[in-house]
XYZ file of C-alpha atoms in Angstrom:
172
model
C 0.000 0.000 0.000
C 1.332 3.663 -0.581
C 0.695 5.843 1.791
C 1.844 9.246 1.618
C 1.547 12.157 4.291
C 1.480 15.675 2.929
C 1.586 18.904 5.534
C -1.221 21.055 5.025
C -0.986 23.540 7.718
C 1.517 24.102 10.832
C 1.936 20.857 12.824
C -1.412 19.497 10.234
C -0.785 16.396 7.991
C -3.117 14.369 6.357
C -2.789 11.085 4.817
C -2.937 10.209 1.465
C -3.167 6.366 -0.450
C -2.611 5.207 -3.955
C -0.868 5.072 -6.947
C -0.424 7.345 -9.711
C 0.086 6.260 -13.307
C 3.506 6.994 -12.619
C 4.181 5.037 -9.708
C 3.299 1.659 -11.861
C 5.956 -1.017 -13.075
C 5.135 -3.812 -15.384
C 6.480 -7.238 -13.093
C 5.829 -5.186 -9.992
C 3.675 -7.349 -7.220
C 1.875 -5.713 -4.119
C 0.819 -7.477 -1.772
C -2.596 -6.446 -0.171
C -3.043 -6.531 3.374
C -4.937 -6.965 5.871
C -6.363 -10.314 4.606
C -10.063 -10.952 5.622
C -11.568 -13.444 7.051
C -15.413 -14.655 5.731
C -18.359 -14.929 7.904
C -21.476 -16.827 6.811
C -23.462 -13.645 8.019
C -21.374 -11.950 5.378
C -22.084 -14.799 2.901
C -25.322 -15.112 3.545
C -26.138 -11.002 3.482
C -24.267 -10.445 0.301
C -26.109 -13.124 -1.579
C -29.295 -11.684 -0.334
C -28.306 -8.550 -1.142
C -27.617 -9.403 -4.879
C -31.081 -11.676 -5.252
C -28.911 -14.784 -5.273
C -31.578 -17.478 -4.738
C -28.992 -20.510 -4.754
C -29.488 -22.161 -1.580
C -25.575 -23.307 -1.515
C -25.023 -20.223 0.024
C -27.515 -19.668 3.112
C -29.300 -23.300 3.353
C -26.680 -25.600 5.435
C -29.306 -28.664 4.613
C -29.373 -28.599 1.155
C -25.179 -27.710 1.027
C -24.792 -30.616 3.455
C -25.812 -33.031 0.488
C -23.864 -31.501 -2.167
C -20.078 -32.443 -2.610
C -18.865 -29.551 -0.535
C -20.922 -30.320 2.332
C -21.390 -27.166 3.348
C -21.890 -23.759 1.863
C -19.492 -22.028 0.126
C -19.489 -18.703 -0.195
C -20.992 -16.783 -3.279
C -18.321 -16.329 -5.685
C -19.111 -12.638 -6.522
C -18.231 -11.910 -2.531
C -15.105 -13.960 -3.472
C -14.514 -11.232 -6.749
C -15.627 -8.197 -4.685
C -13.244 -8.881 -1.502
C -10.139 -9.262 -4.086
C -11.020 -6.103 -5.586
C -11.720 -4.436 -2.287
C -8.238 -5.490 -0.739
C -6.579 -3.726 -3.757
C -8.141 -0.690 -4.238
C -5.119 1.532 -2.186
C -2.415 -0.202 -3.935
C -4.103 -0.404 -7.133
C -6.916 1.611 -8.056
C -7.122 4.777 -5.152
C -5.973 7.077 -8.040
C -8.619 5.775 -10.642
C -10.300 7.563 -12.814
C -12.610 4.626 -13.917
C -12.495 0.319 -13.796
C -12.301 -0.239 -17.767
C -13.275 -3.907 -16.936
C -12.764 -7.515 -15.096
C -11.595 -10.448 -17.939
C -10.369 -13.925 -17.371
C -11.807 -14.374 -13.861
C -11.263 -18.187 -12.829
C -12.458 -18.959 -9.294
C -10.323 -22.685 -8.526
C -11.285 -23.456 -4.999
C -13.870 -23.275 -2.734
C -14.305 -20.646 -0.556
C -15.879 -21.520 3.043
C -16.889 -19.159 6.003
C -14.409 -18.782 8.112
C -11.854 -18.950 4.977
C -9.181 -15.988 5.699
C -8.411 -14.708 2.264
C -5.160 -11.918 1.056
C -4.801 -10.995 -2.282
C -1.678 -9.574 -4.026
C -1.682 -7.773 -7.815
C 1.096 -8.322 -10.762
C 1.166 -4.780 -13.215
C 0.685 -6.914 -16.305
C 0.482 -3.285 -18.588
C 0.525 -0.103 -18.478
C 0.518 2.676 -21.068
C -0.687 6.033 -21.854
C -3.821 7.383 -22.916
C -4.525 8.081 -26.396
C -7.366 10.232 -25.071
C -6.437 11.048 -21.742
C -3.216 13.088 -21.515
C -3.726 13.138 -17.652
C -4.108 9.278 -17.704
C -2.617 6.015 -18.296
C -4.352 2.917 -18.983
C -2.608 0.160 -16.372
C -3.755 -3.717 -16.306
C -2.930 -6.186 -13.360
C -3.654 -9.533 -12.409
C -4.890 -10.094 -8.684
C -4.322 -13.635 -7.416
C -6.101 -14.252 -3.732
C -5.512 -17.045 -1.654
C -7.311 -18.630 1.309
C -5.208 -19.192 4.782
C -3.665 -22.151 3.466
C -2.280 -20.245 0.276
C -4.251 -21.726 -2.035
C -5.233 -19.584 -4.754
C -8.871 -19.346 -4.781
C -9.425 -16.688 -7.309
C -7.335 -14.832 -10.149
C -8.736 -12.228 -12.426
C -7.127 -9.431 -14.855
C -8.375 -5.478 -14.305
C -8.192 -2.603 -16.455
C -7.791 0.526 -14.988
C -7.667 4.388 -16.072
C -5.662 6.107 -13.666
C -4.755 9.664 -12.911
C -0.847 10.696 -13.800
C 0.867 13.006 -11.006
C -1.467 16.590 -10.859
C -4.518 15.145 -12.417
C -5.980 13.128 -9.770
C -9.549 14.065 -7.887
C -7.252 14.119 -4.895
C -5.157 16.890 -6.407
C -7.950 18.846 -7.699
C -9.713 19.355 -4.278
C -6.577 19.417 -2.583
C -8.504 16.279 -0.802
């Protein structure tokens, strides 16, 4: 995570997170922390949330007879941690998520599952459009407490260069 602390008045300093286009490195890796671990209440409220009527997710009896036996955990929640964990290494400067592609989910997920997530810069490269942008793509890899991955997805991001982020424009 980069964290940066900027005076802003006598003895006054605020904090500051992210990346700017700049700051990227094709082959870096960061790795996102804290991890987090999954609670069925979260399971169950997320896949409520989204109007996901698959009773592998909140109905222990009818998971019990499938070949988990048990629920696992909505695979979207899975997707929307990863994402979450990255967003001040990766995507705090963003302008706008371009997209998600190649999004595998190989394991199980369980509540009670600690997962941490890390992200490879795949690409990066400048706006044709955007002077005060770059276009940067990573891959994001998380793994559950016993390191196996669980999840791995590319993301395309446009993010702000040095000067041109939301940040700098509010003096936020």
């Amino acid at each position: 995570m980069v964290q940066t602390v900027k005076q802003v008045g006598e003895n006054r300093y605020r904090e500051g997170f992210g990346r700017y286009y700049e700051d990227f490195k094709v082959g870096d890796v960061y790795e996102h922390r804290p991890g987090r671990t999954i609670t069925q209440t979260d399971n169950i409220w997320f896949t409520l949330l989204t109007m996901n009527t698959h009773p592998m997710h909140f109905d222990e009896e009818y998971a019990r007879a499938s070949e988990f036996g048990k629920c696992i955990v909505a695979s979207p929640l899975t997707v929307a941690l990863m994402v979450g964990m990255s967003v001040t290494d990766v995507s705090q400067k963003a302008i706008a998520n371009l997209g998600w592609t190649d999004i595998k989910l190989t394991h199980p997920v369980y509540a009670g599952d600690t997962l941490y997530s890390e992200s490879e810069v795949m690409d990066k490269r400048e706006s044709a459009s955007r002077p005060g942008a770059g276009i940067v793509t990573v891959k994001t890899t998380g793994r559950n407490q016993d390191a196996k991955v669980v999840c791995t997805f590319l993301r395309t991001m446009l993010i702000a260069r040095q000067g041109h982020s939301v940040e700098d424009k509010v003096g936020y």
